[in-house]
PDB file of C-alpha atoms in Angstrom:
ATOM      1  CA  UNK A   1       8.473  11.575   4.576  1.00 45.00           C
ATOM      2  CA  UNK A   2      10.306   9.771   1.952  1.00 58.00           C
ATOM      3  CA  UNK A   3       8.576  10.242  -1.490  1.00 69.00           C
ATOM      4  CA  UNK A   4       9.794   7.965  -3.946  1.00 84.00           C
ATOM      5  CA  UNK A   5       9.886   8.131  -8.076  1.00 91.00           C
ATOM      6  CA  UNK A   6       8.822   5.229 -10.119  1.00 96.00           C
ATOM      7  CA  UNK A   7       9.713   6.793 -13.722  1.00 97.00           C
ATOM      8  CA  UNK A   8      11.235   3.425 -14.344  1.00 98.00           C
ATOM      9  CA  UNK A   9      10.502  -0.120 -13.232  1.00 98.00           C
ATOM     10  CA  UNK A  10      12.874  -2.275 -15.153  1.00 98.00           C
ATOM     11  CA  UNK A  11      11.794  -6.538 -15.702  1.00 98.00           C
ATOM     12  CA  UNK A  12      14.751  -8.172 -14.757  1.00 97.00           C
ATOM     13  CA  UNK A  13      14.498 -12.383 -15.623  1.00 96.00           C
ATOM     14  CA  UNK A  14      15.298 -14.097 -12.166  1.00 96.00           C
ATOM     15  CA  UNK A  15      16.884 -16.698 -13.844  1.00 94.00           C
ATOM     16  CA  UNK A  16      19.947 -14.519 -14.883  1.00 95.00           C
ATOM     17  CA  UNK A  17      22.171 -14.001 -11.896  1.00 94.00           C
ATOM     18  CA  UNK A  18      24.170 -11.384 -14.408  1.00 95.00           C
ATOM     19  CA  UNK A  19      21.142  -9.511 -14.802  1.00 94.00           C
ATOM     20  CA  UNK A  20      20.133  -9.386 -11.389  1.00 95.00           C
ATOM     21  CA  UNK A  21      23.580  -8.152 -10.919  1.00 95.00           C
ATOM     22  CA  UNK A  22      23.294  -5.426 -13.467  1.00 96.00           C
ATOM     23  CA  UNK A  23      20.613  -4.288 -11.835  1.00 96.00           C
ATOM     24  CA  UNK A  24      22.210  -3.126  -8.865  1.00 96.00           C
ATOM     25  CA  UNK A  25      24.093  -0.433 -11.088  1.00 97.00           C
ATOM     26  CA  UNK A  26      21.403   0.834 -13.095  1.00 98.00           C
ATOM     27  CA  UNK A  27      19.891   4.417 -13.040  1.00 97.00           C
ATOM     28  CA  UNK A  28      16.153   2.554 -13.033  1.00 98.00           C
ATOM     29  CA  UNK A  29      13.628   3.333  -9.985  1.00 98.00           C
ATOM     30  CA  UNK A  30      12.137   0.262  -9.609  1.00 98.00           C
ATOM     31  CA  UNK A  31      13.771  -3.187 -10.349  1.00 98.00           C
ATOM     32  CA  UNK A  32      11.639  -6.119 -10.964  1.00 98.00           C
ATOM     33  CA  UNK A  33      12.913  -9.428 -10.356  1.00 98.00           C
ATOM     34  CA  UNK A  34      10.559 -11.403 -12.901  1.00 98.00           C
ATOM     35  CA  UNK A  35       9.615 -14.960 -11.716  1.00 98.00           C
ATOM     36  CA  UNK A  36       6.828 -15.529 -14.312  1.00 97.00           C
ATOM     37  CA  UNK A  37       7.079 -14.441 -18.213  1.00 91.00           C
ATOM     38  CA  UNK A  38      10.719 -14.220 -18.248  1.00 91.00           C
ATOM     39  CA  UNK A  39      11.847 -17.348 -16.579  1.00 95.00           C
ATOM     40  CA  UNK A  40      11.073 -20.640 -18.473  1.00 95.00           C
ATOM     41  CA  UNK A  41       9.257 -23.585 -16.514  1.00 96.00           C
ATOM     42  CA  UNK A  42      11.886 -25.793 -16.642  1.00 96.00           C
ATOM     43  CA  UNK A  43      13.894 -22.744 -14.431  1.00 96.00           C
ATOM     44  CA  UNK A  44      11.150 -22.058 -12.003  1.00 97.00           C
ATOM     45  CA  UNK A  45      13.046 -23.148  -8.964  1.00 96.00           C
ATOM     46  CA  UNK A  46      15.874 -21.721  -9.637  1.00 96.00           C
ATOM     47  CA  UNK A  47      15.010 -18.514 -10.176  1.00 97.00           C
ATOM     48  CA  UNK A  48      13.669 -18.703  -6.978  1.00 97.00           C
ATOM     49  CA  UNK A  49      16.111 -19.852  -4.965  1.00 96.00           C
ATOM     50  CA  UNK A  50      18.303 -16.665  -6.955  1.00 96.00           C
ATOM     51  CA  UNK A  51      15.892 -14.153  -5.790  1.00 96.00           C
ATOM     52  CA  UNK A  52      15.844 -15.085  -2.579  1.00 96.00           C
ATOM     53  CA  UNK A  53      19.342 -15.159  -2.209  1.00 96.00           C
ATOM     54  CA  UNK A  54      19.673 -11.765  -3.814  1.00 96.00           C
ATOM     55  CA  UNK A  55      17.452  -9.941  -1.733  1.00 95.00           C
ATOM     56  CA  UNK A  56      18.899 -11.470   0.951  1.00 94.00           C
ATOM     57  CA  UNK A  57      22.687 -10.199  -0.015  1.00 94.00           C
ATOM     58  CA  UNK A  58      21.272  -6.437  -0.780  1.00 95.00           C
ATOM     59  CA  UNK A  59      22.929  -3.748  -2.773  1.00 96.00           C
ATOM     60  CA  UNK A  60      19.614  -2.377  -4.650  1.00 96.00           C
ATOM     61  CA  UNK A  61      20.620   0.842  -2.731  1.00 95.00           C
ATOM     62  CA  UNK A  62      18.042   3.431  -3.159  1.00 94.00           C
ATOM     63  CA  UNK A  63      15.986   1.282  -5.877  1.00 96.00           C
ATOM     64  CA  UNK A  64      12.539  -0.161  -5.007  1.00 97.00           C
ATOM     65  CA  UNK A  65      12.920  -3.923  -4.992  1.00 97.00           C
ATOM     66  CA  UNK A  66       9.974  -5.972  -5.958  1.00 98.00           C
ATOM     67  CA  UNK A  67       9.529  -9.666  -7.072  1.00 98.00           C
ATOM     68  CA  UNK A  68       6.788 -10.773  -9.739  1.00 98.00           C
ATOM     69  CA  UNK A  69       5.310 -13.897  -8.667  1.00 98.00           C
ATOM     70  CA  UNK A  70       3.927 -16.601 -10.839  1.00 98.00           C
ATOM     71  CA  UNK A  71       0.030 -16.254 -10.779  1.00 97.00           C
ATOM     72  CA  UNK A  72      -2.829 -18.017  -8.559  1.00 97.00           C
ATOM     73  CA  UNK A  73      -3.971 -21.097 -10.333  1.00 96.00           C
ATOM     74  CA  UNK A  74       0.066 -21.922 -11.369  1.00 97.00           C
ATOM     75  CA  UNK A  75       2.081 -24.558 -10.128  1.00 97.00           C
ATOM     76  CA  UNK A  76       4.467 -22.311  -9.364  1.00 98.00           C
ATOM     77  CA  UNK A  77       2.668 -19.639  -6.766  1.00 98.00           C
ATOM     78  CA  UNK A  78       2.907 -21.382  -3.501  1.00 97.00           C
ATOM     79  CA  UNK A  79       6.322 -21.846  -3.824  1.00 97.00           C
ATOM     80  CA  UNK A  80       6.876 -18.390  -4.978  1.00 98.00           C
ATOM     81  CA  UNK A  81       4.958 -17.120  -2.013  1.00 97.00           C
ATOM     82  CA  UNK A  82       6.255 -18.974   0.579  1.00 96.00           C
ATOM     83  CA  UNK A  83       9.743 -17.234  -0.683  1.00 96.00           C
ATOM     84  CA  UNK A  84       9.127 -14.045  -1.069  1.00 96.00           C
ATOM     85  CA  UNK A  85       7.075 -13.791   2.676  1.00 92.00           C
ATOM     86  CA  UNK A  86       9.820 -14.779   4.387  1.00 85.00           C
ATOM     87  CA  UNK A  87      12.198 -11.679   2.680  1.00 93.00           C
ATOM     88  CA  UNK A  88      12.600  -8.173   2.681  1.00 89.00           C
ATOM     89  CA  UNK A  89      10.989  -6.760  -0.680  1.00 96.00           C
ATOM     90  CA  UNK A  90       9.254  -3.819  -1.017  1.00 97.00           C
ATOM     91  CA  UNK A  91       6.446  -5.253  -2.943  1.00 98.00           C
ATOM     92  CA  UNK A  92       4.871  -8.333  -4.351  1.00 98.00           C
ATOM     93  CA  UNK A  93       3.808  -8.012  -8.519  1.00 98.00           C
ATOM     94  CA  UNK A  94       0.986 -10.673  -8.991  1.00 98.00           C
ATOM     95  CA  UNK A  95      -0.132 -11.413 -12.678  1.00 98.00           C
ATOM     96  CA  UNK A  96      -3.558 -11.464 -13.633  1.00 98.00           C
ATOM     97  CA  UNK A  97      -5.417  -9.987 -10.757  1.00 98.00           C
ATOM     98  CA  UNK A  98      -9.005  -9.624 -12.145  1.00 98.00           C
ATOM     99  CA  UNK A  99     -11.349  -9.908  -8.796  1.00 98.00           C
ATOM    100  CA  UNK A 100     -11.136  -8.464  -5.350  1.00 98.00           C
ATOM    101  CA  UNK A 101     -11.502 -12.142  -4.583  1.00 98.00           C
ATOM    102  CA  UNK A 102      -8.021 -12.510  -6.167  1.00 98.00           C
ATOM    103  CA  UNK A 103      -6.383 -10.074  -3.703  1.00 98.00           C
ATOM    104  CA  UNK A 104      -7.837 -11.392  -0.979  1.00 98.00           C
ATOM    105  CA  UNK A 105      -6.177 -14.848  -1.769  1.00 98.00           C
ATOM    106  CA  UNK A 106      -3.061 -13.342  -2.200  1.00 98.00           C
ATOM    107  CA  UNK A 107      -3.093 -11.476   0.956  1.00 98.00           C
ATOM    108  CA  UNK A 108      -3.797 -15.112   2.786  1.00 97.00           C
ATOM    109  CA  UNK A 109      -0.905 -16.278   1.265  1.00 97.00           C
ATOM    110  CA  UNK A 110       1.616 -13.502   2.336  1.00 97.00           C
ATOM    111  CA  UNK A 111       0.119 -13.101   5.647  1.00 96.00           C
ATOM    112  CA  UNK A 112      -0.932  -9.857   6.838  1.00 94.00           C
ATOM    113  CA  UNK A 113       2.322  -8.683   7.731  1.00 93.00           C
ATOM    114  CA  UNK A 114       3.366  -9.868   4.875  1.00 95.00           C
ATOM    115  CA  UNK A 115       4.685  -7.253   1.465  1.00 97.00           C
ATOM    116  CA  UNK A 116       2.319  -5.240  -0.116  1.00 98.00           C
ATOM    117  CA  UNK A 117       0.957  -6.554  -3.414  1.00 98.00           C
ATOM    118  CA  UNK A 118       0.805  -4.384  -6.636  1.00 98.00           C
ATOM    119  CA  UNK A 119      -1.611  -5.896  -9.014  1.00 98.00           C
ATOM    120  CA  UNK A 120      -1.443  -6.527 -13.121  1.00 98.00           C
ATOM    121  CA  UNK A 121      -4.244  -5.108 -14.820  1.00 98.00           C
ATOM    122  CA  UNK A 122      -4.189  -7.445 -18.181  1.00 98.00           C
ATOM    123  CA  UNK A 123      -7.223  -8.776 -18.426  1.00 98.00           C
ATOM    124  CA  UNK A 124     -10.898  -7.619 -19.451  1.00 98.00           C
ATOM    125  CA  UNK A 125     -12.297  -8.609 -16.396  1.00 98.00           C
ATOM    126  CA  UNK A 126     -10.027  -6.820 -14.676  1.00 98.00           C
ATOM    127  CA  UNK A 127     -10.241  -3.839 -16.070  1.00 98.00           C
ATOM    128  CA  UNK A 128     -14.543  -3.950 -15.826  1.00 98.00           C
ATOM    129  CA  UNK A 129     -13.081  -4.825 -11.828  1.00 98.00           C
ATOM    130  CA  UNK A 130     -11.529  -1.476 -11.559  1.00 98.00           C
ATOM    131  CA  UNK A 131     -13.875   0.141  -8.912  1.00 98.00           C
ATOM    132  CA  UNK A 132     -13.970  -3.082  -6.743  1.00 98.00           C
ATOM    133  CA  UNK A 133     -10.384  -3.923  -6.835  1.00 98.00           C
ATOM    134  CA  UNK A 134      -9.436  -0.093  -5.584  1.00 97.00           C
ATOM    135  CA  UNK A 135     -12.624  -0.685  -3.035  1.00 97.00           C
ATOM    136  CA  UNK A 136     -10.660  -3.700  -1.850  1.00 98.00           C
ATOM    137  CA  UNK A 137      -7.223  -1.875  -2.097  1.00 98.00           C
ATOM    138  CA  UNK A 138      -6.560  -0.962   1.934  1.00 97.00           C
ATOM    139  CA  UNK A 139      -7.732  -4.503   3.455  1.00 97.00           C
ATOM    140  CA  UNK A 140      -5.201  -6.256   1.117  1.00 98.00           C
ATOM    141  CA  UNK A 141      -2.871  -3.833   1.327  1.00 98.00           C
ATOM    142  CA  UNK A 142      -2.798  -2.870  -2.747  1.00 98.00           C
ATOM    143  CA  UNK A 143      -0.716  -0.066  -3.545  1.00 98.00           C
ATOM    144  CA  UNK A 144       0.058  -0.327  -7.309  1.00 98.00           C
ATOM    145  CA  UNK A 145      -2.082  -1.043 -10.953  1.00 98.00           C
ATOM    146  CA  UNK A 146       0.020  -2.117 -12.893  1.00 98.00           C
ATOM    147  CA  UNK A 147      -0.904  -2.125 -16.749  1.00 98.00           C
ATOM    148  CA  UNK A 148       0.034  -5.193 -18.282  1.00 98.00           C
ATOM    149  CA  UNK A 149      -1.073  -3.974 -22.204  1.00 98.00           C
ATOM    150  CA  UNK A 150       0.861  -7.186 -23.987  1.00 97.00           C
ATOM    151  CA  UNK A 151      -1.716  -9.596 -22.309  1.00 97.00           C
ATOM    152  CA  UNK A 152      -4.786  -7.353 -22.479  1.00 98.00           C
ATOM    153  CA  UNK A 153      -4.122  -6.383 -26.333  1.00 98.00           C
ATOM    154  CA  UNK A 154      -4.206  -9.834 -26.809  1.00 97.00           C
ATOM    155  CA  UNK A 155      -7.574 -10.410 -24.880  1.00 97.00           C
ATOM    156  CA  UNK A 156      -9.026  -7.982 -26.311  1.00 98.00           C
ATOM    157  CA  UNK A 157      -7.803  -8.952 -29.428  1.00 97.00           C
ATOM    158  CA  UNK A 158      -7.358  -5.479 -30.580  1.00 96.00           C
ATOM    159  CA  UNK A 159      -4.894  -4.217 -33.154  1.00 93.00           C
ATOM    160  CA  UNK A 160      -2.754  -2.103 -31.933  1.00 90.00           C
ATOM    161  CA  UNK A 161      -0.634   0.773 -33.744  1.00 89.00           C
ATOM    162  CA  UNK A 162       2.195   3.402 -32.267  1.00 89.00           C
ATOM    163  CA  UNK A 163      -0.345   5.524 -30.833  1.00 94.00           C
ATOM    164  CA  UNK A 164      -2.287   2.168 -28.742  1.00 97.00           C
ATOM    165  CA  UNK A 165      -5.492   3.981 -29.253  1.00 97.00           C
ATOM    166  CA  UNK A 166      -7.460   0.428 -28.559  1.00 97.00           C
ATOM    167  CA  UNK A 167      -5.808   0.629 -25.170  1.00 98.00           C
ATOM    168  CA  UNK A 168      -6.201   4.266 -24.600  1.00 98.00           C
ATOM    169  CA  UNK A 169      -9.783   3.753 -22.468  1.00 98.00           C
ATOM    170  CA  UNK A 170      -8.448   1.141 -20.218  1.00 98.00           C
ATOM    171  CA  UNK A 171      -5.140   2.960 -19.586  1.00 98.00           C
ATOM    172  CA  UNK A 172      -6.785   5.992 -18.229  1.00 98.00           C
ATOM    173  CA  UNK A 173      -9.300   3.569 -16.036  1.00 98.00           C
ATOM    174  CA  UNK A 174      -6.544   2.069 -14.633  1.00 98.00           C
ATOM    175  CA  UNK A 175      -5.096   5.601 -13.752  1.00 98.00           C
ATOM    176  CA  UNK A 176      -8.315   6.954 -12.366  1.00 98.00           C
ATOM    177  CA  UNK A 177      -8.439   3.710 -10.272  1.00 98.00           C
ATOM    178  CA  UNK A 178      -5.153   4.238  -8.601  1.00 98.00           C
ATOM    179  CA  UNK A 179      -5.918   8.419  -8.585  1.00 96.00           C
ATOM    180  CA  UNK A 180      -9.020   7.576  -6.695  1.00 97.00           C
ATOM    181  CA  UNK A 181      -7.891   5.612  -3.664  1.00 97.00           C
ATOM    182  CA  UNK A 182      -4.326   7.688  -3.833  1.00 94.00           C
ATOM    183  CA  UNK A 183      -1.459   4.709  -5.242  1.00 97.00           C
ATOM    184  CA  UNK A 184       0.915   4.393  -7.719  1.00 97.00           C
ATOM    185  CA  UNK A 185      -0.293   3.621 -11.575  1.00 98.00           C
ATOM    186  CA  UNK A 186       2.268   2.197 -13.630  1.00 98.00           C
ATOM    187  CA  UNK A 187       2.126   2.192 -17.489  1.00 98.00           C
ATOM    188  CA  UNK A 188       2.993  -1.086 -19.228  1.00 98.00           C
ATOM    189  CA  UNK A 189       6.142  -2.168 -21.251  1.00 98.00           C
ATOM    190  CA  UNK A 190       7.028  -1.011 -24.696  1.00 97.00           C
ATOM    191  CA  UNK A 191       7.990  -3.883 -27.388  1.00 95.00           C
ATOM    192  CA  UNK A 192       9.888  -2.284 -29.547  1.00 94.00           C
ATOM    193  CA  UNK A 193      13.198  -2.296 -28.314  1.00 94.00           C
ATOM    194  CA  UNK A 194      14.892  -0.824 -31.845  1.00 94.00           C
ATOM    195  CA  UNK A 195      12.231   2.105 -32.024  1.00 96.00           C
ATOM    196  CA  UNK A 196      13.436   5.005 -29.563  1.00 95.00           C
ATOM    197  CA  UNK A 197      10.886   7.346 -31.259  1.00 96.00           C
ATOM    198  CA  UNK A 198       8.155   4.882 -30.801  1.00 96.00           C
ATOM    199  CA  UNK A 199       9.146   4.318 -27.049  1.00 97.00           C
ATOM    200  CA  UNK A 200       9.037   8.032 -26.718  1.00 97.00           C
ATOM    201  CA  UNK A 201       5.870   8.768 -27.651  1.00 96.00           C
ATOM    202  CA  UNK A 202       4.663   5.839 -25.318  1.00 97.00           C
ATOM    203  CA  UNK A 203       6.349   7.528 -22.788  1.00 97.00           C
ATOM    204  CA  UNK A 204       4.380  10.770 -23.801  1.00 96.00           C
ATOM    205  CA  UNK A 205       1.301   9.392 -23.672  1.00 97.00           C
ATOM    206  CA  UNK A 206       1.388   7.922 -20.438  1.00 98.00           C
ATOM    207  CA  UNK A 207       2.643  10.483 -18.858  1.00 96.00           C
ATOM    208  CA  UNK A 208      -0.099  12.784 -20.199  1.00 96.00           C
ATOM    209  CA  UNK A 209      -2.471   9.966 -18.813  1.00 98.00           C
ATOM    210  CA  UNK A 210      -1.132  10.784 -15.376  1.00 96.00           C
ATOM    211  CA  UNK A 211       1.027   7.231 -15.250  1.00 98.00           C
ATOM    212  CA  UNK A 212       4.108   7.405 -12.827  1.00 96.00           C
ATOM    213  CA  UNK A 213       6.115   5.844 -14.920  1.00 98.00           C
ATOM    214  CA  UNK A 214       6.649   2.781 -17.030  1.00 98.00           C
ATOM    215  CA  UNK A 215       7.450  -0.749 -16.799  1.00 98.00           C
ATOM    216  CA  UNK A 216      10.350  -1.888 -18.964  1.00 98.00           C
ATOM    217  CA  UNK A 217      11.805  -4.829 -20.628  1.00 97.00           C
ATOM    218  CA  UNK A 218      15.526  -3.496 -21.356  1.00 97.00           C
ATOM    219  CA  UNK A 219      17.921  -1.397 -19.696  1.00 97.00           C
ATOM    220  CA  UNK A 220      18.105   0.866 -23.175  1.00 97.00           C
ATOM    221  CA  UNK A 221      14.739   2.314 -22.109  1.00 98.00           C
ATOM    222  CA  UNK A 222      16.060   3.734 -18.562  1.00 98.00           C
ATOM    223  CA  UNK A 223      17.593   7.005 -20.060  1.00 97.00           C
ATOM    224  CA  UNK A 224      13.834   8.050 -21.716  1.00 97.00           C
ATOM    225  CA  UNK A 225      11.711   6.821 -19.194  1.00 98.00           C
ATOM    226  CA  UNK A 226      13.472   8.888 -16.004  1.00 97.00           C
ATOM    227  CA  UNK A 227      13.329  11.815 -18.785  1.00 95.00           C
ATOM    228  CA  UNK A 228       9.788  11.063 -19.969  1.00 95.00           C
ATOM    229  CA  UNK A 229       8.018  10.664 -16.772  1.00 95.00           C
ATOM    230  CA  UNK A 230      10.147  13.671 -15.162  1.00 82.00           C
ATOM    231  CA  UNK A 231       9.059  17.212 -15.283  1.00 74.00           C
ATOM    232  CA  UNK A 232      11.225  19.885 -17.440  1.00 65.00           C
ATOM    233  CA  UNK A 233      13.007  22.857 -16.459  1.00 69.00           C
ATOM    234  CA  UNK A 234      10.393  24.452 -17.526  1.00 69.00           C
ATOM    235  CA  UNK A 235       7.535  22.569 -15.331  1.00 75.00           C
ATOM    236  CA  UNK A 236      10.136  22.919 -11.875  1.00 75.00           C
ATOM    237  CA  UNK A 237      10.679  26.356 -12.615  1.00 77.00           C
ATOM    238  CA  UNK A 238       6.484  26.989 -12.550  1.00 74.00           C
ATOM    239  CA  UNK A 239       6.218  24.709  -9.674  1.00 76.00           C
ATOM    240  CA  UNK A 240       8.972  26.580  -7.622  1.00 84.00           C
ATOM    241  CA  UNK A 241       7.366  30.444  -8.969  1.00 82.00           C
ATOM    242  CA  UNK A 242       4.113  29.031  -7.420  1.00 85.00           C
ATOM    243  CA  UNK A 243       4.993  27.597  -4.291  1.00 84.00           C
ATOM    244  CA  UNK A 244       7.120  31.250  -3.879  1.00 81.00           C
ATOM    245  CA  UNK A 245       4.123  33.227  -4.539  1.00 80.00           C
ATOM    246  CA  UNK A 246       1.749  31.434  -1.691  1.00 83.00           C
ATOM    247  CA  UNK A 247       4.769  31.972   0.796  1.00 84.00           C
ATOM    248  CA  UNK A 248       4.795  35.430   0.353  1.00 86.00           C
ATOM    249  CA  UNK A 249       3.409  37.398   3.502  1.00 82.00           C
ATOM    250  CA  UNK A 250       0.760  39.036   1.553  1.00 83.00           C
ATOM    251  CA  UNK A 251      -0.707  35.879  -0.101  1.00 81.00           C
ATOM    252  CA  UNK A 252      -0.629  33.641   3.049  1.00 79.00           C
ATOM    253  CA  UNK A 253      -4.543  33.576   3.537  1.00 84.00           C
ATOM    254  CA  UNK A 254      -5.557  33.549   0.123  1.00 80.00           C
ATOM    255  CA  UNK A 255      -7.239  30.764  -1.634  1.00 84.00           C
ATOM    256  CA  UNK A 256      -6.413  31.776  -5.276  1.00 84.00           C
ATOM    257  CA  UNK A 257      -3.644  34.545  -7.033  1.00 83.00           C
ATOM    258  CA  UNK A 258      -2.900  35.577 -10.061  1.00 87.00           C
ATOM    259  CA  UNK A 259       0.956  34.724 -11.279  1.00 82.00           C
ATOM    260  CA  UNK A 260       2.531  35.563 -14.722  1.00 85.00           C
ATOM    261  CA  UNK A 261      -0.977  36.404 -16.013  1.00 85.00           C
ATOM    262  CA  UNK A 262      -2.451  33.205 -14.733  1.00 87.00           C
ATOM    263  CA  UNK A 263      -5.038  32.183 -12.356  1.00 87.00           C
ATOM    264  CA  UNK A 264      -3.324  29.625  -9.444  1.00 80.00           C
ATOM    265  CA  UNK A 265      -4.887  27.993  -6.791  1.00 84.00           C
ATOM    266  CA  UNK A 266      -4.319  26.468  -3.822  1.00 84.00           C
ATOM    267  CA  UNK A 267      -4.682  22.797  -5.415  1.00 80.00           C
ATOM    268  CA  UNK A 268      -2.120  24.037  -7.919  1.00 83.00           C
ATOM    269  CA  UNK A 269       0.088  24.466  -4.918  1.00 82.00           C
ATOM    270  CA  UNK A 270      -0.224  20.741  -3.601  1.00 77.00           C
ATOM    271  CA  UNK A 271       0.490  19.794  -7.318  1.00 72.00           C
ATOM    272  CA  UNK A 272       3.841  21.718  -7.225  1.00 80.00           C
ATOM    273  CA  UNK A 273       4.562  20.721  -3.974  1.00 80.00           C
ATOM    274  CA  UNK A 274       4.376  17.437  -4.729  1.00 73.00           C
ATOM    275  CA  UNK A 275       6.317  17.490  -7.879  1.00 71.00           C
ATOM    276  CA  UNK A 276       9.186  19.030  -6.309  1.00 78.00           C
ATOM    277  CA  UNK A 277       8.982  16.612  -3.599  1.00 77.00           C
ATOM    278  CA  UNK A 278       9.246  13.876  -6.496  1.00 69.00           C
TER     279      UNK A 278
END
C-alpha cells in the first residue's frame, strides 16, 4: 500500500504557466493548481485551458496533483468541472462546501467515476456541518477537510493574533471530523510570508492538533512545513524501539509492555507503524 505525506500542499495560481512549471521541481507534497482566489476573472478561461494542458503533459512525479475549482453558485464552476472530469488529477478542492447537499452537487457534476473531492471548511455553517458532511463523506467520495481560516476569520469576524486562538475550536473540529471517518485534515495557509517564526509556530500548532500538514501560499514555506509536520529523530527512534519490542518472541501475544520505563500498548504500535510508514 502506498501511504502518502501531505506535510505540504503548495497554492499554485493557474494562470502562471512559470509557476505551474516551478512546481514540478519543488520539494512540496501536494501541489495545488488554484483556479479560484488566485486567478483574476478576467483570466478564468485561461487558467483553465493551462491546467488542463498541464496535467495532461505530466511531470508532477511523485507529488499529489489536485485542481481547486471555482465554487457552486460561480460562473465559473461548470466550466471548471467539465475540465477537470475529463483529466487525470488526484483530487478536486471545492471552495465553500458548507452542506452535505453541497457535496452531493459536486459529485453530480464529476460523475461518479469522476476525482475525489476534498472540501474547504471556511465558513460557519460549515463548520456547525461537520458531523453531516463526514456522514456524507463515502457516497461522495470526500477524502480531505480542508481548513480555509482566511475566509472563516473573516466570517466570523474574529480577531486574530499569532497564536489564532479564535480559530483554535474549529481547527480541532475539523480534525476530529476527518479523524472520525479516517481522511486527510489539512491546516490552512499562513499570511505572513516575511515572519518564519510566526509560520513556525502555525506549523506547531497544527501539528499538535493532529493536522497532516498545511496548505501554503509560497514556495518559502516548503522547507518548515515538510520539517514541521514530520516527526524528529527523536519521535522515529521511539516509533522504531516500539515496533522492536512487540516483535520480540516473548512479547508476541501481549496486549501491553513496559519499554524505557513506560507503559506501551498495542494502539501505540499502530501509531508507530503508521508513522514510519509516513
Amino acid at each position: 500500500m502506498t501511504v502518502r505525506r501531505r506535510r505540504s500542499a503548495l497554492y499554485m495560481p493557474a494562470s502562471n504557466a512559470r509557476a505551474i512549471a516551478k512546481a514540478r521541481t519543488l520539494d512540496c507534497d501536494v501541489v495545488i493548481l488554484d483556479l479560484e482566489d488566485a486567478v483574476a476573472p478576467d483570466e478564468k478561461a485561461g487558467a483553465r485551458d493551462r491546467v488542463v494542458e498541464a496535467v495532461r503533459e505530466g511531470g508532477f512525479g511523485t507529488r499529489e496533483l489536485v485542481v481547486r475549482i471555482n465554487g457552486l453558485g460561480t460562473p465559473w464552476y461548470e466550466d471548471d468541472v467539465a475540465a477537470v472530469r475529463r483529466i487525470g488529477v488526484d483530487a478536486v478542492l471545492v471552495p465553500k462546501v458548507s452542506y452535505p447537499t453541497d457535496l452531493e452537487a459536486v459529485r453530480g457534476s464529476l460523475g461518479e467515476n469522476g476525482p475525489p473531492i476534498w472540501a474547504m471548511i471556511e465558513t460557519c455553517a460549515a463548520i456547525l456541518s461537520l458531523p453531516a458532511l463526514s456522514g456524507a463523506a463515502w457516497a461522495n467520495r470526500l477524502t480531505a477537510l480542508v481548513a480555509g481560516t482566511n475566509d472563516l476569520a473573516k466570517e466570523m469576524r474574529c480577531r486574530l493574533g499569532p497564536d489564532r486562538t479564535p480559530l483554535v475550536p474549529a481547527l480541532a473540529s475539523i480534525v476530529i471530523a476527518a479523524r472520525a471517518i479516517g481522511i486527510v485534515a489539512l491546516d490552512g495557509v499562513c499570511n505572513a510570508l516575511d515572519d518564519p517564526a510566526r509560520f513556525g509556530a502555525e506549523c506547531a500548532q497544527g501539528a499538535m492538533l493532529g493536522f497532516e500538514g498545511k496548505t501554503l501560499i509560497h514556495p518559502s514555506q516548503i522547507q518548515a512545513a515538510n520539517a514541521g509536520f514530520g516527526p524528529s529523530e527523536d519521535e522515529l527512534a521511539w516509533a522504531s524501539a516500539i515496533v522492536a519490542a512487540f516483535a520480540r518472541p516473548e512479547n508476541a501475544d501481549k496486549g501491553a509492555i513496559r519499554l524505557d520505563g513506560q507503559m506501551v500498548e498495542r494502539l501505540h504500535l499502530a501509531e508507530a507503524e503508521a508513522m514510519l510508514a509516513r
